[in-house]
Amino acid sequence: MSRTLDPARPAPPRPTKPSPAVYRRRRIVAVGILAVLLGLLVSGGVYTSTALGAPIPVAEPAIDDPAPVAAPAQPVAQPGFGTWAVGAVGFDRLMAAGGEGTPMPMASIAKVITALVVLEEHPIPEGEAGPQIAYTDADVDIYWDMVAQNGSVAPVVAGSELSLKESLEAMMLPSGNNYSISLANWAFGSVDAYLERASAWLADNGLTETRVVDTSGLSLDDVSTAADLVRLGEIALENPTLAEIVATRSVAIPELGTIENSNRLLGTHGIDGIKTGTTDDAANLLFSADLAVGETSVTLVGVVLGGATHALVREAVAGLVDSIGPGFREVVALEAGRPLAAYATPWGDTAEAVATEGATVVVWSDTPVDVAVEADSLRLVGDGAEVGVATVTAGSQVIEVPLAVDGALEDPGAWWRLANPGALDEGVVAEPPAAG
């Protein structure tokens, strides 16, 4: 079947070709759309890369700093005469004192210096008695010379031998002036040589206000201050041999018989030393006392100089010990596991910095106990990591307790990073939680 054209119907228009300008406009639009799409893809990739790699906020600690602990000042029963001072082993200051810087005759307390200087030259191993010392007629002559000067003596027998420890007992317990001279001659060759060594020993130990002119303290020129004598007593207690001797009430020495300690306070009020001293005008006592404080103990060292009688001095010492002792107290400054700082992150992680161990201190009177807490700023941290320190201070006592994390601050993950761009800006700090 053939198709014929209707001459009355117009022919359809022929398609026209777009102009070059139209092509250019289309290309510009397409390129623009593509650029926008590429820009979105690139910026999205940059944001994602930045967000995933950016540092997380710093978590600052909310520190729980314990308040200082202090008690009222402890009243002390003061002697009311002479000069005096009381300290304690391990404490950096005197508990109480009166006229402690005034030089006074120390009398037979000087024998403590003699004993320490001799023991420095001839130390006795713990549990032993030391070398044997032969006593001769010359030592008997020294004995009678001391009797003539109305000095205290202990018996001596020519031809006898005593150990160094027994000789020190004869000097310290009954305060035998004659043994102080005999020991100086044995250890150093002469009293003058001893005095030279003793002066150097005093200087070496910082006892700058103490002076000795003989071995026994018989001269009124053997002087010291109460403050110096407290330190001397502490040094004496550091020597095991001497500490044992001054705490002995009596001892039986075959060549001499039984000799008694002149310190009648031994065994009372916790007193376990150290040395009496007597001049023509006054009585003195250098003493030590062990006192129970909580689960530990404190060793007092004190001295009273210039009492009218030994009975008066003993009464004063007993009053000092009985009034000072209750002023010591055991303070639990920190308990192990106590939270001292808290951390919180914007994504909900929390952790605490806790004391890794406890800290207990013994203080006297109104000495405050303070705890200062230092905790690190954190980003990511695992459970148990050390993050700071708590410093306990009580007078001269300083204890540092490490802090460890209880909990963890972990990376929040990709979704939180992508959803919280503002929290990842450089310098952003996570606010600390409220202190507990």
Coordinates of C-alpha atoms in Angstrom, one line a residue:
M1 CA 0.0 0.0 0.0
S2 CA 1.5 3.3 -1.0
R3 CA 1.4 6.5 1.0
T4 CA 0.4 9.7 -0.8
L5 CA 1.0 13.2 0.3
D6 CA -1.9 15.4 1.0
P7 CA -1.1 18.6 -0.9
A8 CA -3.4 20.5 1.4
R9 CA -1.5 19.6 4.7
P10 CA 1.8 21.5 5.5
A11 CA 4.9 19.5 5.8
P12 CA 6.5 19.1 9.4
P13 CA 9.3 21.5 10.3
R14 CA 12.8 20.2 10.0
P15 CA 14.8 19.9 13.3
T16 CA 17.1 22.8 14.0
K17 CA 20.7 22.5 15.3
P18 CA 21.4 24.3 18.7
S19 CA 23.7 27.3 18.4
P20 CA 27.3 27.3 19.8
A21 CA 26.2 29.7 22.6
V22 CA 23.6 27.2 23.9
Y23 CA 26.2 24.5 24.0
R24 CA 28.5 26.7 26.0
R25 CA 25.8 27.5 28.6
R26 CA 25.0 23.8 29.0
R27 CA 28.6 23.0 29.6
I28 CA 29.0 25.7 32.2
V29 CA 25.9 24.5 34.1
A30 CA 27.1 20.9 34.0
V31 CA 30.6 21.8 35.1
G32 CA 29.1 23.9 37.9
I33 CA 26.9 21.1 39.1
L34 CA 29.9 18.7 39.0
A35 CA 32.1 21.1 40.9
V36 CA 29.4 21.5 43.6
L37 CA 29.1 17.7 43.9
L38 CA 32.9 17.3 44.0
G39 CA 33.2 20.1 46.5
L40 CA 30.6 18.4 48.7
L41 CA 32.4 15.1 48.4
V42 CA 35.8 16.6 49.1
S43 CA 34.6 18.7 52.1
G44 CA 32.8 15.8 53.5
G45 CA 35.9 13.7 53.2
V46 CA 38.0 16.4 54.8
Y47 CA 35.6 16.8 57.7
T48 CA 35.4 13.1 58.2
S49 CA 39.1 12.8 58.1
T50 CA 39.6 15.8 60.5
A51 CA 36.9 14.6 62.9
L52 CA 38.2 11.1 63.1
G53 CA 41.8 12.2 63.6
A54 CA 41.3 15.2 65.9
P55 CA 42.3 15.1 69.5
I56 CA 39.5 14.7 72.0
P57 CA 38.9 17.3 74.7
V58 CA 41.1 17.5 77.8
A59 CA 39.3 16.3 80.9
E60 CA 40.2 18.5 83.9
P61 CA 40.0 17.0 87.4
A62 CA 37.6 18.2 90.0
I63 CA 39.8 17.9 93.1
D64 CA 38.4 17.0 96.6
D65 CA 41.1 18.6 98.8
P66 CA 40.6 17.4 102.4
A67 CA 40.4 20.1 105.0
P68 CA 43.4 20.5 107.4
V69 CA 43.0 18.6 110.7
A70 CA 44.2 20.3 113.9
A71 CA 43.6 19.9 117.6
P72 CA 43.7 22.5 120.4
A73 CA 47.1 23.3 121.9
Q74 CA 48.2 20.9 124.7
P75 CA 48.8 22.4 128.1
V76 CA 52.1 21.5 129.7
A77 CA 53.0 21.3 133.4
Q78 CA 56.0 23.5 133.5
P79 CA 58.7 23.0 136.2
G80 CA 58.7 26.6 137.3
F81 CA 62.4 26.7 138.0
G82 CA 65.8 26.4 136.2
T83 CA 65.9 25.7 132.5
W84 CA 64.2 22.8 130.7
A85 CA 63.2 21.4 127.3
V86 CA 61.4 18.4 126.0
G87 CA 61.6 17.0 122.4
A88 CA 60.7 13.7 120.8
V89 CA 62.7 11.5 118.5
G90 CA 61.7 12.1 114.9
F91 CA 60.1 15.5 115.5
D92 CA 61.8 18.7 114.3
R93 CA 61.0 21.0 117.2
L94 CA 60.8 21.0 120.9
M95 CA 57.4 20.0 122.4
A96 CA 57.9 22.6 125.2
A97 CA 60.8 24.5 126.7
G98 CA 61.8 27.2 129.1
G99 CA 65.2 29.0 129.0
E100 CA 66.4 26.4 126.6
G101 CA 69.1 28.6 125.2
T102 CA 70.8 29.5 128.5
P103 CA 74.0 27.7 129.3
M104 CA 74.0 25.9 132.6
P105 CA 76.4 23.5 134.5
M106 CA 75.4 20.0 133.4
A107 CA 77.3 18.1 136.0
S108 CA 77.4 14.3 135.4
I109 CA 75.3 14.5 132.3
A110 CA 78.8 15.2 130.8
K111 CA 79.5 11.5 131.2
V112 CA 77.1 10.9 128.3
I113 CA 79.5 12.7 126.1
T114 CA 82.4 10.7 127.5
A115 CA 80.6 7.5 126.8
L116 CA 79.7 8.5 123.2
V117 CA 83.2 9.7 122.4
V118 CA 84.8 6.5 123.8
L119 CA 82.3 4.3 121.9
E120 CA 83.0 6.2 118.7
E121 CA 86.7 5.3 119.1
H122 CA 85.9 1.7 120.3
P123 CA 82.5 0.7 119.1
I124 CA 80.9 -2.4 120.6
P125 CA 79.0 -4.7 118.2
E126 CA 75.4 -5.2 119.3
G127 CA 75.1 -8.1 121.7
E128 CA 78.8 -8.1 122.7
A129 CA 80.7 -6.6 125.6
G130 CA 83.7 -5.1 123.8
P131 CA 87.4 -5.4 124.7
Q132 CA 88.7 -6.2 128.1
I133 CA 90.3 -3.3 130.1
A134 CA 92.9 -4.0 132.8
Y135 CA 92.7 -1.9 135.9
T136 CA 95.9 -1.0 137.9
D137 CA 97.0 0.8 141.0
A138 CA 96.9 4.0 138.9
D139 CA 93.1 3.6 138.6
V140 CA 92.8 3.0 142.3
D141 CA 94.7 6.3 142.8
I142 CA 92.1 8.0 140.6
Y143 CA 89.4 6.6 142.7
W144 CA 90.8 8.1 146.0
D145 CA 91.4 11.4 144.3
M146 CA 87.7 11.6 143.3
V147 CA 86.7 10.7 146.9
A148 CA 88.9 13.5 148.1
Q149 CA 87.1 15.9 145.8
N150 CA 83.7 14.7 147.1
G151 CA 82.9 13.3 143.6
S152 CA 80.7 10.3 143.0
V153 CA 82.7 7.0 142.5
A154 CA 82.4 3.3 141.7
P155 CA 84.7 0.7 143.2
V156 CA 87.8 -0.4 141.3
V157 CA 90.2 -3.3 142.1
A158 CA 93.8 -3.2 141.0
G159 CA 94.6 -6.3 138.9
S160 CA 90.9 -6.8 137.8
E161 CA 89.7 -6.8 134.2
L162 CA 86.4 -5.4 133.1
S163 CA 84.9 -5.4 129.6
L164 CA 84.3 -2.0 128.0
K165 CA 80.6 -2.4 128.5
E166 CA 81.0 -3.2 132.3
S167 CA 83.3 -0.2 132.6
L168 CA 80.7 2.0 131.0
E169 CA 78.1 0.6 133.4
A170 CA 80.3 1.5 136.3
M171 CA 80.6 5.1 134.9
M172 CA 77.0 5.6 134.0
L173 CA 74.8 3.8 136.6
P174 CA 76.3 5.1 139.9
S175 CA 78.0 8.0 138.1
G176 CA 81.5 6.9 138.8
N177 CA 83.8 9.9 138.1
N178 CA 86.8 7.7 138.5
Y179 CA 85.7 5.4 135.6
S180 CA 85.2 8.4 133.3
I181 CA 88.9 9.3 133.8
S182 CA 90.1 5.7 133.6
L183 CA 88.2 5.2 130.3
A184 CA 89.5 8.4 128.8
N185 CA 93.1 7.4 129.6
W186 CA 92.5 3.9 128.2
A187 CA 90.8 5.1 125.0
F188 CA 92.9 8.2 124.2
G189 CA 96.1 8.0 126.3
S190 CA 95.3 11.0 128.5
V191 CA 92.4 13.3 129.6
D192 CA 93.8 16.1 127.5
A193 CA 93.7 13.9 124.4
Y194 CA 90.1 13.0 125.2
L195 CA 89.1 16.6 125.7
E196 CA 90.5 17.5 122.3
R197 CA 88.5 14.7 120.7
A198 CA 85.4 15.5 122.7
S199 CA 85.5 19.1 121.5
A200 CA 85.7 18.0 117.9
W201 CA 82.9 15.5 118.4
L202 CA 80.6 18.2 119.9
A203 CA 81.3 20.4 116.9
D204 CA 80.7 17.6 114.4
N205 CA 77.3 16.9 116.0
G206 CA 76.2 20.5 116.1
L207 CA 76.3 20.9 119.8
T208 CA 77.8 24.3 119.6
E209 CA 76.5 25.5 123.0
T210 CA 78.1 22.6 124.9
R211 CA 81.6 22.7 126.5
V212 CA 83.5 20.1 128.5
V213 CA 86.7 20.7 130.6
D214 CA 86.8 17.3 132.2
T215 CA 85.5 13.8 131.7
S216 CA 83.0 13.7 134.6
G217 CA 81.2 17.0 134.7
L218 CA 82.7 17.8 138.2
S219 CA 83.6 21.3 137.1
L220 CA 81.0 24.0 136.9
D221 CA 82.7 25.0 133.6
D222 CA 81.1 21.9 132.0
V223 CA 78.1 23.7 130.5
S224 CA 75.4 23.2 128.0
T225 CA 71.9 24.4 127.1
A226 CA 68.7 22.5 127.5
A227 CA 68.2 22.5 123.7
D228 CA 71.7 21.0 123.2
L229 CA 71.1 18.4 125.8
V230 CA 67.9 17.2 124.2
R231 CA 69.9 16.6 121.0
L232 CA 72.6 14.9 123.1
G233 CA 70.0 12.5 124.6
E234 CA 68.7 11.6 121.1
I235 CA 72.2 10.8 119.9
A236 CA 72.8 8.6 123.0
L237 CA 69.6 6.6 122.3
E238 CA 70.9 5.9 118.7
N239 CA 73.7 3.9 120.2
P240 CA 72.4 0.4 121.2
T241 CA 75.0 -0.2 123.8
L242 CA 74.5 3.1 125.6
A243 CA 70.7 3.0 125.2
E244 CA 70.7 -0.4 127.0
I245 CA 73.0 0.8 129.8
V246 CA 71.0 3.9 130.6
A247 CA 67.8 1.9 130.8
T248 CA 69.3 -0.6 133.3
R249 CA 68.2 -0.3 137.0
S250 CA 71.1 -2.4 138.4
V251 CA 73.7 -4.7 137.2
A252 CA 75.9 -7.3 138.9
I253 CA 79.6 -7.2 138.0
P254 CA 81.6 -10.0 139.6
E255 CA 84.6 -7.8 140.4
L256 CA 82.5 -4.9 141.7
G257 CA 79.3 -6.5 143.1
T258 CA 75.9 -5.0 142.3
I259 CA 75.7 -1.4 141.2
E260 CA 72.5 0.7 141.1
N261 CA 71.3 3.3 138.7
S262 CA 71.1 6.8 140.3
N263 CA 68.0 7.6 138.2
R264 CA 65.2 6.7 140.5
L265 CA 62.5 7.5 137.9
L266 CA 63.4 4.5 135.8
G267 CA 60.4 2.3 135.2
T268 CA 57.9 5.0 136.2
H269 CA 55.9 7.3 133.9
G270 CA 57.4 5.4 130.9
I271 CA 60.9 6.7 131.8
D272 CA 63.8 4.5 130.6
G273 CA 66.9 6.8 130.8
I274 CA 69.2 8.7 130.7
K275 CA 71.5 10.4 133.3
T276 CA 71.3 12.3 136.5
G277 CA 73.7 15.2 137.3
T278 CA 74.5 16.9 140.6
T279 CA 76.4 20.0 141.5
D280 CA 76.9 21.5 144.9
D281 CA 74.0 23.8 144.3
A282 CA 71.6 22.0 141.9
A283 CA 70.2 18.7 140.6
N284 CA 69.8 17.9 136.9
L285 CA 68.2 15.0 134.9
L286 CA 68.5 14.2 131.3
F287 CA 65.6 11.7 130.6
S288 CA 63.9 9.7 128.0
A289 CA 60.4 8.1 128.1
D290 CA 58.6 5.8 125.7
L291 CA 54.9 6.5 125.3
A292 CA 52.2 4.5 123.5
V293 CA 50.4 6.5 120.8
G294 CA 47.7 4.5 119.0
E295 CA 49.4 1.6 117.3
T296 CA 52.9 3.1 117.6
S297 CA 55.0 4.8 120.3
V298 CA 56.9 8.0 120.7
T299 CA 60.2 8.5 122.6
L300 CA 60.4 11.7 124.5
V301 CA 63.8 13.2 125.3
G302 CA 64.0 16.0 127.8
V303 CA 66.1 17.7 130.5
V304 CA 65.5 19.7 133.6
L305 CA 68.5 21.7 134.9
G306 CA 68.9 23.7 138.1
G307 CA 66.5 22.0 140.6
A308 CA 67.1 22.6 144.3
T309 CA 66.9 18.8 145.0
H310 CA 66.6 15.6 143.0
A311 CA 63.2 15.0 144.5
L312 CA 62.0 18.4 143.0
V313 CA 63.5 17.5 139.7
R314 CA 61.9 14.1 139.6
E315 CA 58.5 15.7 140.4
A316 CA 59.0 18.2 137.6
V317 CA 60.0 15.5 135.1
A318 CA 57.0 13.4 136.0
G319 CA 54.7 16.3 135.5
L320 CA 56.3 17.1 132.1
V321 CA 55.9 13.6 130.8
D322 CA 52.4 13.1 132.1
S323 CA 51.2 16.4 130.6
I324 CA 53.0 16.1 127.3
G325 CA 52.1 12.5 126.6
P326 CA 48.4 13.0 126.0
G327 CA 49.2 15.7 123.4
F328 CA 50.4 13.1 120.9
R329 CA 47.7 11.7 118.7
E330 CA 47.6 9.3 115.7
V331 CA 45.8 10.9 112.7
V332 CA 44.7 8.9 109.7
A333 CA 45.3 11.6 107.1
L334 CA 44.3 9.3 104.1
E335 CA 42.6 6.0 103.7
A336 CA 43.5 3.7 100.8
G337 CA 41.0 4.0 98.0
R338 CA 39.7 7.4 99.0
P339 CA 38.6 9.4 95.9
L340 CA 40.5 12.7 95.7
A341 CA 39.7 13.8 92.2
A342 CA 36.9 13.1 89.6
Y343 CA 36.9 13.3 85.8
A344 CA 34.0 13.4 83.3
T345 CA 34.0 13.6 79.5
P346 CA 31.3 15.0 77.1
W347 CA 30.5 11.5 75.9
G348 CA 29.7 10.2 79.3
D349 CA 32.9 8.5 80.6
T350 CA 33.7 9.1 84.2
A351 CA 36.6 8.1 86.4
E352 CA 38.1 8.9 89.9
A353 CA 41.6 9.4 91.1
V354 CA 42.0 7.5 94.4
A355 CA 44.7 7.2 97.0
T356 CA 46.7 4.0 96.3
E357 CA 47.6 3.6 100.0
G358 CA 46.7 5.0 103.4
A359 CA 48.8 7.6 105.3
T360 CA 48.9 7.8 109.1
V361 CA 50.9 10.4 111.1
V362 CA 51.6 11.0 114.7
V363 CA 51.5 14.7 115.7
W364 CA 51.7 16.6 118.9
S365 CA 49.4 19.4 120.2
D366 CA 48.1 21.8 117.6
T367 CA 50.3 20.7 114.7
P368 CA 48.0 20.7 111.7
V369 CA 47.8 17.8 109.3
D370 CA 47.3 19.0 105.7
V371 CA 46.7 17.1 102.5
A372 CA 47.5 18.7 99.1
V373 CA 46.2 17.0 96.0
E374 CA 47.7 17.3 92.5
A375 CA 45.9 15.5 89.7
D376 CA 46.8 15.5 86.0
S377 CA 44.6 16.7 83.1
L378 CA 43.7 13.7 81.0
R379 CA 42.5 12.8 77.5
L380 CA 42.6 9.0 77.4
V381 CA 43.6 6.9 80.3
G382 CA 43.3 3.2 81.3
D383 CA 42.1 1.9 84.7
G384 CA 44.8 1.9 87.3
A385 CA 47.1 4.4 85.7
E386 CA 49.0 6.8 88.0
V387 CA 47.7 10.3 87.5
G388 CA 48.8 12.4 90.5
V389 CA 50.0 12.6 94.1
A390 CA 48.5 13.5 97.5
T391 CA 51.1 15.1 99.8
V392 CA 50.5 14.8 103.5
T393 CA 52.3 17.3 105.6
A394 CA 52.5 17.4 109.4
G395 CA 55.3 19.5 110.8
S396 CA 58.5 18.1 109.3
Q397 CA 56.7 14.9 108.3
V398 CA 56.0 14.6 104.6
I399 CA 54.3 11.6 103.0
E400 CA 53.6 11.3 99.3
V401 CA 50.8 9.0 98.2
P402 CA 50.4 8.2 94.5
L403 CA 46.9 8.6 92.9
A404 CA 45.6 6.0 90.5
V405 CA 42.6 6.0 88.2
D406 CA 39.6 4.0 89.2
G407 CA 37.8 3.7 85.9
A408 CA 38.9 4.7 82.4
L409 CA 38.5 7.5 79.9
E410 CA 38.2 5.9 76.5
D411 CA 38.0 7.2 72.9
P412 CA 34.3 8.1 72.1
G413 CA 34.4 6.4 68.7
A414 CA 33.7 7.6 65.1
W415 CA 29.9 8.4 65.4
W416 CA 30.4 10.7 68.4
R417 CA 33.3 12.5 66.7
L418 CA 31.3 13.0 63.5
A419 CA 28.3 14.2 65.4
N420 CA 30.1 16.6 67.7
P421 CA 32.4 18.8 65.6
G422 CA 32.4 21.7 68.1
A423 CA 33.7 19.5 70.9
L424 CA 36.8 18.6 68.8
D425 CA 37.9 22.2 68.2
E426 CA 41.5 22.8 69.2
G427 CA 41.7 24.0 72.8
V428 CA 38.3 22.6 73.9
V429 CA 38.4 21.5 77.5
A430 CA 35.9 19.2 79.1
E431 CA 34.4 20.9 82.2
P432 CA 35.2 19.0 85.4
P433 CA 32.4 17.4 87.3
A434 CA 31.2 18.9 90.6
A435 CA 33.7 18.1 93.3
G436 CA 32.6 15.3 95.7

